[in-house]
């Protein structure tokens, strides 16, 4: 198990950030890395404990589709959402994400995504896919924080 | 190459990396193999015994192998566990960083700014 946290502060009220994260109409407008689209019709969000989350990311360049899914564990609008991510289709990325929305003031929100990832699965899947030795990344990784 | 007998190899990797002396040892070994004496010279006021212990941790994590031929048993970096960890982390980080950037752009558009 390895923990990773991402944090951003946005110039937007907390409710707006919550809606952007949880409303399928809005998710379709931003979810995924650059070069990827998440079509509205692929998104289902059942926002209650035990509810399922599903969506498909589509690579704009190749059209390749990447289905993703998860299960809602805790939901407390507009401040906290916890879900278990089923991971990527290649078997990596399984884990639990805790998303917190903190109002800095009425127009400013800090979003934190805290992920506890199941690296065991990730390594196994990575080994199957033949991720090779990448010494170029070693120097960056070893640089003292 | 024998896998480390543990349910979570990457946690072992990250655990071994969570020490500045061990990271210094690995960074040195990324340049070339080195003996315990040479590695001890890296860190002021560290004993040979301490360096040997750090090397044992790195060996258990599969990050270092020791030579069998020379009496000095030079340590050799084995980068595969780090490569697996960093390759995946890099992909995962990119996914989230870019998504969060796009969320920021979306929120700006929503508010007409």
mmCIF file of C-alpha atoms in Angstrom:
data_model
loop_
_atom_site.group_PDB
_atom_site.id
_atom_site.type_symbol
_atom_site.label_atom_id
_atom_site.label_comp_id
_atom_site.label_asym_id
_atom_site.label_seq_id
_atom_site.Cartn_x
_atom_site.Cartn_y
_atom_site.Cartn_z
ATOM 1 C CA UNK A 1 0.000 0.000 0.000
ATOM 2 C CA UNK A 2 1.283 3.419 -0.935
ATOM 3 C CA UNK A 3 -0.352 6.770 -0.267
ATOM 4 C CA UNK A 4 -0.389 9.653 -2.726
ATOM 5 C CA UNK A 5 -2.003 13.044 -2.272
ATOM 6 C CA UNK A 6 -2.862 15.715 -4.795
ATOM 7 C CA UNK A 7 -4.034 19.167 -3.685
ATOM 8 C CA UNK A 8 -5.264 22.189 -5.609
ATOM 9 C CA UNK A 9 -6.804 25.472 -4.524
ATOM 10 C CA UNK A 10 -9.417 26.837 -6.898
ATOM 11 C CA UNK A 11 -10.994 30.282 -7.106
ATOM 12 C CA UNK A 12 -14.496 28.852 -6.835
ATOM 13 C CA UNK A 13 -17.049 28.294 -4.060
ATOM 14 C CA UNK A 14 -17.009 24.870 -2.461
ATOM 15 C CA UNK A 15 -20.451 23.835 -3.778
ATOM 16 C CA UNK A 16 -19.325 24.598 -7.308
ATOM 17 C CA UNK A 17 -16.235 22.400 -6.974
ATOM 18 C CA UNK A 18 -18.293 19.604 -5.432
ATOM 19 C CA UNK A 19 -20.803 19.744 -8.295
ATOM 20 C CA UNK A 20 -18.022 19.811 -10.890
ATOM 21 C CA UNK A 21 -16.535 16.649 -9.347
ATOM 22 C CA UNK A 22 -19.793 14.711 -8.920
ATOM 23 C CA UNK A 23 -22.245 15.871 -11.632
ATOM 24 C CA UNK A 24 -21.936 13.721 -14.796
ATOM 25 C CA UNK A 25 -22.797 16.685 -17.053
ATOM 26 C CA UNK A 26 -19.829 18.569 -15.637
ATOM 27 C CA UNK A 27 -17.490 15.573 -15.360
ATOM 28 C CA UNK A 28 -17.886 15.130 -19.114
ATOM 29 C CA UNK A 29 -16.307 18.549 -19.575
ATOM 30 C CA UNK A 30 -13.050 17.970 -17.726
ATOM 31 C CA UNK A 31 -12.453 14.434 -16.420
ATOM 32 C CA UNK A 32 -9.254 12.776 -17.538
ATOM 33 C CA UNK A 33 -5.804 13.884 -18.640
ATOM 34 C CA UNK A 34 -5.239 16.091 -21.684
ATOM 35 C CA UNK A 35 -5.984 14.344 -24.937
ATOM 36 C CA UNK A 36 -8.742 12.289 -23.367
ATOM 37 C CA UNK A 37 -12.502 12.823 -23.470
ATOM 38 C CA UNK A 38 -15.029 11.294 -21.075
ATOM 39 C CA UNK A 39 -18.314 11.171 -23.042
ATOM 40 C CA UNK A 40 -21.395 12.187 -21.077
ATOM 41 C CA UNK A 41 -23.329 9.052 -22.090
ATOM 42 C CA UNK A 42 -20.632 6.845 -20.573
ATOM 43 C CA UNK A 43 -20.916 8.432 -17.119
ATOM 44 C CA UNK A 44 -23.067 7.045 -14.323
ATOM 45 C CA UNK A 45 -22.753 8.295 -10.764
ATOM 46 C CA UNK A 46 -24.942 6.836 -8.031
ATOM 47 C CA UNK A 47 -23.975 9.150 -5.217
ATOM 48 C CA UNK A 48 -24.791 7.130 -2.120
ATOM 49 C CA UNK A 49 -22.883 4.577 -0.054
ATOM 50 C CA UNK A 50 -22.618 1.393 -2.112
ATOM 51 C CA UNK A 51 -23.566 3.263 -5.286
ATOM 52 C CA UNK A 52 -21.584 2.596 -8.447
ATOM 53 C CA UNK A 53 -19.528 5.044 -10.446
ATOM 54 C CA UNK A 54 -18.830 4.248 -14.106
ATOM 55 C CA UNK A 55 -17.366 6.148 -16.991
ATOM 56 C CA UNK A 56 -15.287 5.614 -20.094
ATOM 57 C CA UNK A 57 -12.343 7.720 -21.107
ATOM 58 C CA UNK A 58 -11.683 7.942 -24.844
ATOM 59 C CA UNK A 59 -8.267 8.730 -26.268
ATOM 60 C CA UNK A 60 -8.897 11.614 -28.702
ATOM 61 C CA UNK A 61 -6.042 10.541 -30.975
ATOM 62 C CA UNK A 62 -6.682 6.805 -31.250
ATOM 63 C CA UNK A 63 -10.307 6.387 -30.172
ATOM 64 C CA UNK A 64 -9.208 3.763 -27.659
ATOM 65 C CA UNK A 65 -11.711 3.456 -24.831
ATOM 66 C CA UNK A 66 -10.730 3.075 -21.193
ATOM 67 C CA UNK A 67 -13.640 1.998 -19.003
ATOM 68 C CA UNK A 68 -13.350 2.848 -15.324
ATOM 69 C CA UNK A 69 -15.532 2.124 -12.346
ATOM 70 C CA UNK A 70 -15.738 2.319 -8.606
ATOM 71 C CA UNK A 71 -17.995 2.106 -5.592
ATOM 72 C CA UNK A 72 -18.997 4.993 -3.336
ATOM 73 C CA UNK A 73 -18.001 4.315 0.264
ATOM 74 C CA UNK A 74 -18.860 7.614 1.967
ATOM 75 C CA UNK A 75 -20.588 10.738 0.723
ATOM 76 C CA UNK A 76 -21.000 13.982 2.676
ATOM 77 C CA UNK A 77 -21.824 16.875 0.305
ATOM 78 C CA UNK A 78 -20.187 19.273 -0.233
ATOM 79 C CA UNK A 79 -17.172 18.342 1.842
ATOM 80 C CA UNK A 80 -16.158 14.701 1.501
ATOM 81 C CA UNK A 81 -16.392 11.803 -0.927
ATOM 82 C CA UNK A 82 -14.709 8.430 -0.475
ATOM 83 C CA UNK A 83 -14.764 5.762 -3.165
ATOM 84 C CA UNK A 84 -13.056 2.531 -4.027
ATOM 85 C CA UNK A 85 -11.586 2.733 -7.511
ATOM 86 C CA UNK A 86 -11.667 -0.546 -9.441
ATOM 87 C CA UNK A 87 -8.561 0.663 -11.273
ATOM 88 C CA UNK A 88 -7.580 0.831 -14.897
ATOM 89 C CA UNK A 89 -8.363 -1.978 -17.353
ATOM 90 C CA UNK A 90 -4.711 -3.061 -17.296
ATOM 91 C CA UNK A 91 -5.144 -4.049 -13.653
ATOM 92 C CA UNK A 92 -3.342 -1.059 -12.159
ATOM 93 C CA UNK A 93 -4.735 1.782 -10.121
ATOM 94 C CA UNK A 94 -6.882 -0.155 -7.678
ATOM 95 C CA UNK A 95 -7.271 1.750 -4.473
ATOM 96 C CA UNK A 96 -9.337 4.020 -2.297
ATOM 97 C CA UNK A 97 -9.678 7.729 -2.981
ATOM 98 C CA UNK A 98 -10.742 10.254 -0.363
ATOM 99 C CA UNK A 99 -11.686 13.588 -1.912
ATOM 100 C CA UNK A 100 -12.131 16.513 0.474
ATOM 101 C CA UNK A 101 -13.436 19.960 -0.377
ATOM 102 C CA UNK A 102 -12.368 22.651 2.111
ATOM 103 C CA UNK A 103 -13.719 26.197 1.937
ATOM 104 C CA UNK A 104 -10.798 28.608 2.345
ATOM 105 C CA UNK A 105 -13.318 31.435 2.070
ATOM 106 C CA UNK A 106 -16.630 31.914 0.258
ATOM 107 C CA UNK A 107 -14.980 31.945 -3.170
ATOM 108 C CA UNK A 108 -11.957 29.744 -2.638
ATOM 109 C CA UNK A 109 -11.816 25.978 -2.225
ATOM 110 C CA UNK A 110 -8.986 23.597 -1.559
ATOM 111 C CA UNK A 111 -9.490 20.182 -3.111
ATOM 112 C CA UNK A 112 -7.479 17.244 -1.807
ATOM 113 C CA UNK A 113 -7.395 13.817 -3.401
ATOM 114 C CA UNK A 114 -5.820 11.317 -1.054
ATOM 115 C CA UNK A 115 -5.257 7.904 -2.586
ATOM 116 C CA UNK A 116 -4.258 4.700 -0.895
ATOM 117 C CA UNK A 117 -3.180 2.560 -3.818
ATOM 118 C CA UNK A 118 -2.856 -1.188 -4.022
ATOM 119 C CA UNK A 119 0.621 -1.381 -5.504
ATOM 120 C CA UNK A 120 0.817 -5.136 -5.307
ATOM 121 C CA UNK A 121 -1.688 -5.488 -8.151
ATOM 122 C CA UNK A 122 0.030 -2.675 -9.965
ATOM 123 C CA UNK A 123 3.408 -4.339 -9.908
ATOM 124 C CA UNK A 124 1.971 -7.649 -11.030
ATOM 125 C CA UNK A 125 0.146 -6.011 -13.933
ATOM 126 C CA UNK A 126 3.190 -3.902 -14.742
ATOM 127 C CA UNK A 127 5.421 -6.961 -14.823
ATOM 128 C CA UNK A 128 2.996 -8.696 -17.175
ATOM 129 C CA UNK A 129 3.125 -5.731 -19.499
ATOM 130 C CA UNK A 130 6.886 -5.813 -19.515
ATOM 131 C CA UNK A 131 7.695 -2.457 -18.043
ATOM 132 C CA UNK A 132 11.403 -2.506 -18.420
ATOM 133 C CA UNK A 133 14.274 -0.940 -16.613
ATOM 134 C CA UNK A 134 14.023 2.816 -16.789
ATOM 135 C CA UNK A 135 17.245 4.112 -15.401
ATOM 136 C CA UNK A 136 16.559 7.602 -16.680
ATOM 137 C CA UNK A 137 13.831 7.909 -14.086
ATOM 138 C CA UNK A 138 16.104 6.716 -11.312
ATOM 139 C CA UNK A 139 17.999 9.970 -10.841
ATOM 140 C CA UNK A 140 14.811 11.981 -10.451
ATOM 141 C CA UNK A 141 13.348 9.521 -8.040
ATOM 142 C CA UNK A 142 16.445 9.335 -5.897
ATOM 143 C CA UNK A 143 16.919 13.098 -5.670
ATOM 144 C CA UNK A 144 16.527 13.983 -1.987
ATOM 145 C CA UNK A 145 13.242 15.707 -1.256
ATOM 146 C CA UNK B 1 15.985 -12.960 -10.248
ATOM 147 C CA UNK B 2 14.045 -14.192 -7.226
ATOM 148 C CA UNK B 3 11.044 -12.114 -6.234
ATOM 149 C CA UNK B 4 11.118 -10.864 -2.674
ATOM 150 C CA UNK B 5 8.778 -13.044 -0.611
ATOM 151 C CA UNK B 6 6.280 -10.425 0.457
ATOM 152 C CA UNK B 7 2.662 -9.645 -0.400
ATOM 153 C CA UNK B 8 3.566 -6.102 -1.450
ATOM 154 C CA UNK B 9 6.960 -5.696 -3.162
ATOM 155 C CA UNK B 10 6.476 -2.019 -3.895
ATOM 156 C CA UNK B 11 5.982 -1.223 -0.229
ATOM 157 C CA UNK B 12 9.328 -2.899 0.430
ATOM 158 C CA UNK B 13 10.861 -0.789 -2.333
ATOM 159 C CA UNK B 14 9.427 2.431 -0.965
ATOM 160 C CA UNK B 15 10.392 1.457 2.589
ATOM 161 C CA UNK B 16 13.984 0.888 1.532
ATOM 162 C CA UNK B 17 14.003 4.248 -0.241
ATOM 163 C CA UNK B 18 12.628 6.096 2.775
ATOM 164 C CA UNK B 19 16.080 6.813 4.202
ATOM 165 C CA UNK B 20 18.506 9.518 3.034
ATOM 166 C CA UNK B 21 21.617 7.376 3.588
ATOM 167 C CA UNK B 22 20.179 4.535 1.517
ATOM 168 C CA UNK B 23 19.186 6.966 -1.236
ATOM 169 C CA UNK B 24 22.735 8.338 -1.223
ATOM 170 C CA UNK B 25 24.075 4.787 -1.537
ATOM 171 C CA UNK B 26 21.759 4.045 -4.477
ATOM 172 C CA UNK B 27 22.611 7.308 -6.217
ATOM 173 C CA UNK B 28 26.319 6.404 -5.907
ATOM 174 C CA UNK B 29 25.676 2.890 -7.224
ATOM 175 C CA UNK B 30 23.816 4.372 -10.204
ATOM 176 C CA UNK B 31 27.241 5.638 -11.324
ATOM 177 C CA UNK B 32 29.153 2.409 -10.767
ATOM 178 C CA UNK B 33 29.511 -0.581 -8.466
ATOM 179 C CA UNK B 34 31.220 0.216 -5.165
ATOM 180 C CA UNK B 35 32.683 -1.531 -2.135
ATOM 181 C CA UNK B 36 31.467 -0.994 1.427
ATOM 182 C CA UNK B 37 34.564 1.124 2.067
ATOM 183 C CA UNK B 38 33.830 3.335 -0.921
ATOM 184 C CA UNK B 39 30.205 3.724 0.150
ATOM 185 C CA UNK B 40 31.184 4.581 3.726
ATOM 186 C CA UNK B 41 33.219 7.482 2.347
ATOM 187 C CA UNK B 42 29.994 9.007 0.992
ATOM 188 C CA UNK B 43 28.554 9.853 4.365
ATOM 189 C CA UNK B 44 30.660 11.606 6.981
ATOM 190 C CA UNK B 45 30.943 9.850 10.334
ATOM 191 C CA UNK B 46 29.133 6.681 9.308
ATOM 192 C CA UNK B 47 30.584 3.346 10.388
ATOM 193 C CA UNK B 48 31.272 0.421 8.074
ATOM 194 C CA UNK B 49 28.796 -1.590 10.151
ATOM 195 C CA UNK B 50 26.070 1.007 9.536
ATOM 196 C CA UNK B 51 26.742 0.945 5.799
ATOM 197 C CA UNK B 52 26.598 -2.860 5.838
ATOM 198 C CA UNK B 53 23.212 -2.748 7.567
ATOM 199 C CA UNK B 54 21.853 -0.288 5.025
ATOM 200 C CA UNK B 55 23.136 -2.542 2.242
ATOM 201 C CA UNK B 56 21.334 -5.508 3.815
ATOM 202 C CA UNK B 57 18.062 -3.563 3.759
ATOM 203 C CA UNK B 58 18.643 -2.662 0.109
ATOM 204 C CA UNK B 59 19.525 -6.273 -0.729
ATOM 205 C CA UNK B 60 16.349 -7.562 0.931
ATOM 206 C CA UNK B 61 14.347 -5.058 -1.123
ATOM 207 C CA UNK B 62 15.994 -6.394 -4.269
ATOM 208 C CA UNK B 63 17.546 -3.005 -5.009
ATOM 209 C CA UNK B 64 21.143 -4.092 -4.602
ATOM 210 C CA UNK B 65 23.092 -7.280 -5.319
ATOM 211 C CA UNK B 66 26.544 -8.046 -3.903
ATOM 212 C CA UNK B 67 29.440 -9.469 -5.856
ATOM 213 C CA UNK B 68 30.551 -12.998 -4.929
ATOM 214 C CA UNK B 69 33.962 -13.069 -6.544
ATOM 215 C CA UNK B 70 36.006 -10.262 -5.089
ATOM 216 C CA UNK B 71 36.668 -10.184 -1.326
ATOM 217 C CA UNK B 72 35.329 -6.660 -1.297
ATOM 218 C CA UNK B 73 31.977 -7.905 -2.609
ATOM 219 C CA UNK B 74 31.156 -4.732 -4.559
ATOM 220 C CA UNK B 75 27.523 -3.646 -4.388
ATOM 221 C CA UNK B 76 25.600 -3.397 -7.645
ATOM 222 C CA UNK B 77 22.405 -1.444 -8.251
ATOM 223 C CA UNK B 78 19.365 -3.409 -9.401
ATOM 224 C CA UNK B 79 16.993 -0.815 -10.766
ATOM 225 C CA UNK B 80 13.985 -2.916 -11.797
ATOM 226 C CA UNK B 81 11.974 -2.425 -8.586
ATOM 227 C CA UNK B 82 12.486 1.327 -8.783
ATOM 228 C CA UNK B 83 11.631 1.363 -12.470
ATOM 229 C CA UNK B 84 8.359 -0.435 -11.775
ATOM 230 C CA UNK B 85 7.487 1.988 -8.995
ATOM 231 C CA UNK B 86 8.395 5.134 -10.886
ATOM 232 C CA UNK B 87 6.841 4.118 -14.213
ATOM 233 C CA UNK B 88 3.525 3.538 -12.580
ATOM 234 C CA UNK B 89 3.702 6.574 -10.318
ATOM 235 C CA UNK B 90 4.554 8.823 -13.257
ATOM 236 C CA UNK B 91 1.517 7.645 -15.199
ATOM 237 C CA UNK B 92 -0.749 7.953 -12.183
ATOM 238 C CA UNK B 93 0.548 11.425 -11.289
ATOM 239 C CA UNK B 94 0.075 12.657 -14.839
ATOM 240 C CA UNK B 95 -3.469 11.366 -14.872
ATOM 241 C CA UNK B 96 -4.410 13.268 -11.730
ATOM 242 C CA UNK B 97 -2.353 16.429 -12.283
ATOM 243 C CA UNK B 98 -3.805 16.942 -15.749
ATOM 244 C CA UNK B 99 -7.337 16.138 -14.633
ATOM 245 C CA UNK B 100 -7.060 18.651 -11.789
ATOM 246 C CA UNK B 101 -5.689 21.275 -14.201
ATOM 247 C CA UNK B 102 -8.651 20.693 -16.477
ATOM 248 C CA UNK B 103 -11.025 20.949 -13.502
ATOM 249 C CA UNK B 104 -9.516 24.366 -12.737
ATOM 250 C CA UNK B 105 -10.081 25.466 -16.338
ATOM 251 C CA UNK B 106 -13.642 24.148 -16.208
ATOM 252 C CA UNK B 107 -14.348 26.081 -12.980
ATOM 253 C CA UNK B 108 -12.971 29.272 -14.577
ATOM 254 C CA UNK B 109 -15.214 28.807 -17.630
ATOM 255 C CA UNK B 110 -18.244 28.191 -15.405
ATOM 256 C CA UNK B 111 -17.680 31.469 -13.622
ATOM 257 C CA UNK B 112 -17.035 33.334 -16.840
ATOM 258 C CA UNK B 113 -13.557 34.445 -15.798
#
